[in-house]
Coordinates of C-alpha atoms and ligand atoms in Angstrom, one line a residue:
M1 CA -34.5 -9.3 17.4
S2 CA -34.1 -13.0 16.7
R3 CA -30.6 -14.5 16.3
I4 CA -29.2 -14.4 12.8
E5 CA -27.8 -17.8 11.9
P6 CA -25.7 -18.6 8.8
Q7 CA -26.6 -21.6 6.7
P8 CA -25.5 -25.1 8.0
G9 CA -21.8 -25.8 7.5
I10 CA -20.7 -22.2 7.1
M11 CA -19.3 -21.9 10.7
E12 CA -17.4 -25.2 10.2
I13 CA -15.2 -23.5 7.6
E14 CA -11.6 -23.0 8.6
L15 CA -10.5 -19.9 6.7
Y16 CA -8.1 -20.6 3.8
V17 CA -4.6 -19.5 4.6
G18 CA -2.7 -18.2 1.6
G19 CA 1.0 -18.1 1.1
K20 CA 2.8 -15.3 3.0
A21 CA 4.3 -12.5 0.7
T22 CA 6.3 -10.4 3.1
V23 CA 8.7 -10.7 6.1
E24 CA 8.7 -7.9 8.6
G25 CA 12.1 -6.1 8.5
V26 CA 13.4 -7.9 5.4
S27 CA 13.2 -6.1 2.0
D28 CA 14.9 -8.5 -0.4
V29 CA 12.4 -11.4 -0.2
V30 CA 11.9 -14.3 -2.6
K31 CA 8.3 -15.6 -2.4
L32 CA 8.2 -19.4 -2.8
S33 CA 5.0 -20.0 -1.0
S34 CA 2.2 -19.8 -3.6
N35 CA 3.4 -21.9 -6.6
E36 CA 3.6 -18.8 -8.8
N37 CA 5.6 -18.7 -12.0
P38 CA 8.9 -17.0 -11.1
Y39 CA 9.2 -15.8 -14.7
G40 CA 5.9 -13.9 -14.6
C41 CA 3.6 -14.1 -17.6
S42 CA 4.2 -14.0 -21.3
D43 CA 5.0 -10.7 -23.0
I44 CA 2.1 -11.3 -25.3
A45 CA -0.2 -11.5 -22.3
K46 CA 1.2 -8.2 -21.0
E47 CA 0.6 -6.5 -24.3
A48 CA -3.0 -7.8 -24.1
V49 CA -3.5 -6.1 -20.8
A50 CA -2.6 -2.7 -22.3
K51 CA -4.8 -3.2 -25.3
A52 CA -7.8 -4.3 -23.2
G53 CA -7.4 -1.0 -21.3
H54 CA -9.2 0.7 -24.3
N55 CA -12.4 -1.2 -23.7
L56 CA -12.9 -0.8 -20.0
H57 CA -16.2 1.2 -20.4
R58 CA -17.7 -1.8 -22.2
Y59 CA -19.4 -4.7 -20.4
P60 CA -17.7 -8.0 -21.1
N61 CA -19.5 -10.5 -23.2
T62 CA -21.3 -13.1 -21.1
D63 CA -20.5 -16.2 -23.1
H64 CA -16.7 -16.0 -23.1
A65 CA -17.0 -17.2 -26.7
S66 CA -13.6 -15.9 -27.9
L67 CA -11.7 -17.3 -24.9
R68 CA -13.4 -20.6 -25.1
A69 CA -12.6 -20.8 -28.9
A70 CA -8.9 -20.1 -28.2
I71 CA -8.8 -22.8 -25.4
S72 CA -10.6 -25.2 -27.7
E73 CA -8.2 -24.6 -30.6
V74 CA -5.1 -24.9 -28.5
H75 CA -6.2 -28.0 -26.6
N76 CA -8.4 -29.6 -29.3
L77 CA -11.5 -29.6 -27.2
D78 CA -15.2 -28.9 -27.9
A79 CA -15.7 -25.2 -27.1
D80 CA -19.3 -25.8 -26.1
R81 CA -18.1 -28.0 -23.3
I82 CA -15.8 -25.4 -21.8
I83 CA -16.8 -23.0 -18.9
C84 CA -14.6 -20.1 -17.7
G85 CA -14.4 -18.7 -14.2
V86 CA -12.7 -16.5 -11.8
G87 CA -9.8 -18.8 -11.2
S88 CA -10.4 -22.5 -11.2
D89 CA -11.6 -21.9 -7.6
E90 CA -14.8 -20.5 -9.1
I91 CA -15.3 -23.6 -11.2
L92 CA -14.8 -25.8 -8.2
Q93 CA -17.3 -23.6 -6.3
F94 CA -19.9 -24.0 -9.1
I95 CA -19.4 -27.8 -9.0
A96 CA -20.0 -27.9 -5.2
Q97 CA -23.0 -25.5 -5.4
C98 CA -24.7 -27.5 -8.2
F99 CA -24.0 -31.1 -7.2
A100 CA -23.8 -31.2 -3.4
G101 CA -25.9 -30.0 -0.5
P102 CA -27.0 -31.0 3.1
G103 CA -26.9 -34.7 3.6
D104 CA -24.5 -35.3 0.8
E105 CA -20.8 -36.4 1.1
V106 CA -17.8 -34.8 -0.7
I107 CA -14.7 -36.9 -0.7
Y108 CA -11.2 -35.5 -0.7
T109 CA -7.9 -37.0 0.3
E110 CA -5.7 -36.8 3.4
H111 CA -3.3 -34.2 2.0
G112 CA -5.7 -32.8 -0.6
F113 CA -6.0 -29.1 -1.5
S114 CA -7.5 -27.2 1.4
M115 CA -10.3 -25.6 -0.6
Y116 CA -12.1 -29.0 -1.0
P117 CA -13.5 -29.3 2.6
I118 CA -14.2 -25.5 2.5
L119 CA -16.3 -25.9 -0.6
A120 CA -18.2 -28.9 0.9
H121 CA -19.0 -27.0 4.1
A122 CA -20.0 -23.9 2.2
V123 CA -22.9 -25.9 0.6
G124 CA -23.8 -27.7 3.8
A125 CA -22.4 -31.0 2.6
T126 CA -20.2 -33.3 4.7
P127 CA -16.5 -33.4 3.7
V128 CA -15.1 -36.9 4.0
K129 CA -11.3 -37.2 4.3
V130 CA -9.7 -40.4 2.9
A131 CA -6.2 -41.6 3.7
E132 CA -3.5 -41.5 1.1
R133 CA -0.7 -44.1 0.7
E134 CA 2.7 -42.5 1.4
R135 CA 1.5 -39.1 0.1
V136 CA -0.2 -40.6 -3.0
V137 CA -3.9 -40.7 -3.6
D138 CA -5.2 -44.2 -2.9
V139 CA -8.0 -45.1 -5.3
D140 CA -9.1 -48.2 -3.4
A141 CA -9.4 -46.2 -0.2
I142 CA -11.6 -43.7 -2.0
L143 CA -13.8 -46.4 -3.4
A144 CA -14.1 -48.0 0.1
A145 CA -15.2 -44.6 1.5
C146 CA -17.9 -44.1 -1.1
T147 CA -21.5 -44.4 0.0
D148 CA -24.8 -43.7 -1.7
K149 CA -24.5 -40.1 -0.3
T150 CA -21.2 -39.5 -2.2
K151 CA -21.8 -36.7 -4.7
I152 CA -18.3 -35.4 -5.5
V153 CA -14.7 -36.7 -5.3
F154 CA -12.1 -34.0 -5.6
I155 CA -8.6 -35.0 -6.8
A156 CA -5.8 -32.7 -7.9
N157 CA -3.5 -34.5 -10.3
P158 CA -0.6 -33.5 -9.9
A159 CA -1.6 -33.0 -6.2
N160 CA -0.9 -30.0 -4.1
P161 CA 1.0 -29.9 -1.7
T162 CA 2.6 -33.4 -2.4
G163 CA 3.4 -33.0 -6.1
T164 CA 2.6 -36.7 -6.6
M165 CA 0.4 -38.1 -9.4
V166 CA -2.1 -40.9 -9.9
G167 CA -1.8 -42.7 -13.2
S168 CA -4.4 -42.3 -16.0
N169 CA -5.5 -45.9 -15.6
E170 CA -6.1 -45.5 -11.9
M171 CA -8.1 -42.3 -12.5
A172 CA -10.2 -44.1 -15.2
R173 CA -10.8 -47.0 -12.8
L174 CA -11.9 -44.6 -10.1
A175 CA -14.3 -42.7 -12.5
S176 CA -15.9 -45.9 -13.7
S177 CA -16.3 -47.4 -10.2
L178 CA -17.9 -44.4 -8.5
P179 CA -21.4 -44.8 -7.3
D180 CA -24.2 -43.7 -9.7
G181 CA -24.6 -40.0 -9.6
A182 CA -21.2 -39.2 -8.2
I183 CA -18.8 -36.8 -10.0
L184 CA -15.0 -37.1 -10.2
V185 CA -13.4 -33.7 -10.3
H186 CA -9.9 -33.9 -11.9
D187 CA -8.3 -30.7 -10.7
G188 CA -5.6 -29.9 -13.2
A189 CA -4.1 -26.8 -11.8
Y190 CA -0.6 -28.1 -12.4
T191 CA -1.3 -30.1 -15.7
E192 CA 1.0 -28.0 -17.9
Y193 CA 4.1 -28.9 -15.8
V194 CA 3.7 -32.5 -17.0
E195 CA 5.1 -33.0 -20.5
G196 CA 2.5 -34.5 -22.8
F197 CA -0.3 -34.8 -20.2
D198 CA -3.9 -33.9 -21.2
G199 CA -4.9 -33.0 -17.6
G200 CA -7.8 -35.5 -17.7
A201 CA -9.4 -34.2 -20.9
G202 CA -9.4 -37.7 -22.4
L203 CA -11.1 -39.1 -19.3
V204 CA -13.8 -36.4 -19.5
D205 CA -14.5 -37.5 -23.1
A206 CA -14.6 -41.2 -22.0
Q207 CA -16.6 -40.8 -18.8
S208 CA -19.6 -38.5 -18.5
N209 CA -19.2 -38.3 -14.7
V210 CA -15.7 -36.5 -14.9
I211 CA -15.0 -32.8 -14.8
M212 CA -11.6 -31.3 -15.5
T213 CA -10.6 -27.9 -14.1
R214 CA -7.6 -25.9 -15.2
T215 CA -6.1 -22.5 -14.3
F216 CA -4.1 -19.6 -15.7
S217 CA -2.7 -18.9 -12.2
K218 CA 0.3 -21.3 -12.3
I219 CA 2.3 -21.9 -15.5
Y220 CA 0.7 -19.0 -17.3
G221 CA 1.9 -16.7 -14.5
L222 CA -1.5 -14.9 -14.2
G223 CA -2.5 -15.7 -10.6
G224 CA -3.2 -12.0 -10.0
L225 CA -5.7 -11.8 -12.7
R226 CA -7.9 -14.8 -11.6
I227 CA -8.9 -16.9 -14.6
G228 CA -9.7 -20.6 -14.8
W229 CA -11.8 -23.0 -16.8
G230 CA -13.5 -26.3 -16.8
Y231 CA -14.2 -29.0 -19.3
A232 CA -17.1 -31.5 -18.9
S233 CA -20.1 -33.0 -20.7
K234 CA -22.5 -30.6 -22.3
D235 CA -25.1 -31.5 -19.7
I236 CA -22.8 -30.7 -16.8
V237 CA -21.6 -27.5 -18.4
D238 CA -25.2 -26.4 -18.9
V239 CA -25.9 -27.0 -15.2
L240 CA -22.7 -25.1 -14.1
N241 CA -23.6 -22.1 -16.3
R242 CA -26.9 -21.6 -14.5
V243 CA -25.1 -20.5 -11.3
R244 CA -22.4 -18.5 -13.1
Q245 CA -22.9 -14.7 -13.0
P246 CA -23.2 -13.4 -16.5
F247 CA -20.2 -11.0 -16.2
N248 CA -18.0 -13.2 -14.0
L249 CA -14.9 -12.5 -16.2
S250 CA -13.9 -9.0 -17.1
V251 CA -12.8 -7.6 -20.5
V252 CA -9.2 -7.7 -19.3
Q253 CA -9.3 -11.2 -17.9
M254 CA -10.7 -12.7 -21.1
A255 CA -8.4 -10.7 -23.4
V256 CA -5.3 -11.6 -21.5
A257 CA -6.2 -15.3 -21.0
E258 CA -6.9 -15.6 -24.7
A259 CA -3.5 -14.1 -25.6
A260 CA -1.8 -16.3 -23.0
V261 CA -3.2 -19.6 -24.1
R262 CA -2.2 -18.9 -27.6
D263 CA 1.4 -18.4 -26.5
Q264 CA 2.3 -22.1 -26.0
A265 CA 6.0 -21.4 -26.7
F266 CA 6.1 -19.5 -23.4
V267 CA 4.4 -22.5 -21.6
K268 CA 6.9 -24.9 -23.1
K269 CA 9.9 -22.8 -22.0
C270 CA 8.5 -22.5 -18.4
R271 CA 7.8 -26.2 -18.2
E272 CA 11.4 -27.0 -19.3
D273 CA 12.9 -24.4 -17.0
N274 CA 10.8 -25.7 -14.1
A275 CA 11.7 -29.3 -14.7
R276 CA 15.4 -28.4 -14.8
M277 CA 15.3 -26.4 -11.6
R278 CA 13.0 -28.8 -9.8
A279 CA 15.4 -31.6 -10.4
W280 CA 18.3 -29.5 -9.3
L281 CA 16.6 -28.3 -6.1
A282 CA 15.3 -31.8 -5.1
E283 CA 18.8 -33.2 -5.5
A284 CA 20.5 -30.3 -3.7
L285 CA 18.1 -30.7 -0.7
A286 CA 18.4 -34.5 -0.8
E287 CA 22.2 -34.1 -0.4
L288 CA 21.5 -32.0 2.6
G289 CA 19.4 -34.8 4.2
V290 CA 16.1 -33.3 3.2
P291 CA 14.3 -35.8 0.9
S292 CA 11.2 -35.2 -1.2
D293 CA 8.8 -37.3 -3.3
T294 CA 9.3 -37.0 -7.1
S295 CA 7.3 -33.9 -7.9
C296 CA 5.3 -33.5 -11.1
A297 CA 4.4 -29.9 -10.4
N298 CA 6.2 -26.5 -9.8
F299 CA 7.0 -27.1 -6.1
I300 CA 8.6 -29.8 -4.0
L301 CA 7.5 -31.0 -0.6
A302 CA 10.6 -31.0 1.5
R303 CA 10.5 -33.5 4.3
F304 CA 12.3 -32.8 7.6
S305 CA 12.9 -35.2 10.5
S306 CA 10.3 -33.6 12.7
R307 CA 7.7 -30.8 12.9
E308 CA 10.2 -28.9 15.1
E309 CA 12.9 -29.1 12.5
A310 CA 10.6 -28.0 9.7
E311 CA 9.3 -25.0 11.8
A312 CA 12.8 -24.0 12.8
C313 CA 14.0 -24.2 9.2
D314 CA 11.0 -22.1 8.1
D315 CA 11.8 -19.5 10.8
Y316 CA 15.4 -19.4 9.6
L317 CA 14.5 -19.1 6.0
K318 CA 12.3 -16.1 6.8
T319 CA 15.3 -14.3 8.4
Q320 CA 17.0 -14.9 5.1
G321 CA 14.1 -13.3 3.1
L322 CA 12.9 -16.7 1.9
I323 CA 9.2 -17.4 2.2
V324 CA 8.1 -21.0 1.8
R325 CA 4.9 -22.7 2.8
R326 CA 4.2 -24.6 6.1
T327 CA 2.0 -27.6 5.5
T328 CA 0.8 -28.3 9.0
G329 CA -2.8 -27.7 7.9
Y330 CA -2.3 -30.5 5.3
D331 CA -1.3 -33.1 8.0
L332 CA 2.3 -32.7 6.9
A333 CA 3.7 -30.8 9.9
N334 CA 7.3 -32.1 9.2
C335 CA 7.3 -30.7 5.7
L336 CA 7.7 -27.4 3.9
R337 CA 6.4 -26.8 0.4
I338 CA 8.9 -24.9 -1.6
T339 CA 7.9 -23.4 -5.0
V340 CA 10.5 -24.0 -7.7
G341 CA 11.8 -20.5 -8.3
D342 CA 14.2 -19.3 -11.0
E343 CA 17.8 -20.3 -10.8
A344 CA 18.8 -17.6 -8.3
G345 CA 15.8 -18.4 -6.1
C346 CA 16.5 -22.1 -6.0
R347 CA 20.2 -21.5 -5.3
R348 CA 19.4 -19.1 -2.5
V349 CA 16.9 -21.5 -0.8
A350 CA 19.2 -24.5 -1.1
H351 CA 22.1 -22.5 0.3
A352 CA 20.0 -21.3 3.2
I353 CA 18.8 -24.8 4.1
G354 CA 22.4 -25.9 3.9
K355 CA 23.4 -23.2 6.5
F356 CA 20.4 -24.2 8.6
K357 CA 21.5 -27.9 8.5
D358 CA 25.0 -26.7 9.6
G359 CA 23.4 -25.1 12.7
A360 CA 22.6 -21.5 11.6
R361 CA 19.6 -20.1 13.4
Ligands
PLP1 C1 -4.8 -28.0 -6.6 C2 -5.3 -26.6 -6.8 N1 -6.5 -26.4 -7.4 C3 -7.0 -25.2 -7.6 C4 -6.2 -24.1 -7.3 C5 -6.9 -22.8 -7.5 O1 -6.3 -22.0 -8.4 P1 -6.9 -20.7 -9.1 O2 -8.2 -20.4 -8.4 O3 -5.9 -19.7 -8.9 O4 -7.1 -21.1 -10.5 C6 -5.0 -24.2 -6.7 C7 -4.2 -23.0 -6.3 O5 -3.3 -23.1 -5.5 C8 -4.5 -25.5 -6.5 O6 -3.3 -25.7 -5.9

């Protein structure tokens, strides 16, 4: 039998490593490794789960009309230019699948979200990593790296795992300076944590080469349900819909996402609580000699003096039932990404890091 070979690029993929959820031998754990909402999801969303249970024998509708209408009302966007997916990951996958292939280049940045190079390899394209400036996306460096092969530029804003942001003017300059035919993906997974920020929607309206992606996994507290969406020109959405499976979202996913997006009071409360606890945690760690950049998201990137110190701290935190995220795979080996938990979680992690700094192992 002849050798069975996967498509070009597939074997280049380094498997995505998710945040750990358990520590062997420790029962009372606090998971601060996946940027989840420590308060869960809204009660209204939970009620929608129960109600949707009555319709499980029905196929879901294929056009997501009701969910798109709700998103469009809440965010004041054209419903015809919205596409929904299984997490924003699926929207990112559609974009790679539709707009890049062998011989094309996909740009992402030095500490960018680890799915970007995976998506490029998965479609046989070449991922091109561009340096950042002090953990902030550098628009000039991206423009310098563009070639006539560049098809997609992925930027999360706020970024994961750094928590830093690029200003709207810089994003607009990037979008308008990209080579012809290249798309800027404005990944807005953490948009809702930034008061008054539109997540790039205005840029999508101004520039036909921009796609915004959003998720229900973070502030909405629905990571377990897998729902995301994208907003782009009608032409781009039409292209993306061609590769979308007709029943990609279940009856439950759609009903719950619709209820969740309409509960903006919950989103506001979570944004405020996050901002308060994020400031508290960043200050508490800074006082312990662990600085971080000002974060615009629901995590902070705690910087230690060396890789060894970061790893030793992570090991100690685990013994205390505290699970945070190592960022070695993001070229940030001396850092740990810590999700902003509720007050008890933040106090517990700050206390444990204090003990570690005092020599506890
Ligand atoms: C920057 C960024 N984009 C996209 C995602 C994917 O989120 P989801 O597929 O859950 O919507 C994440 C999740 O961690 C993320 O951090």
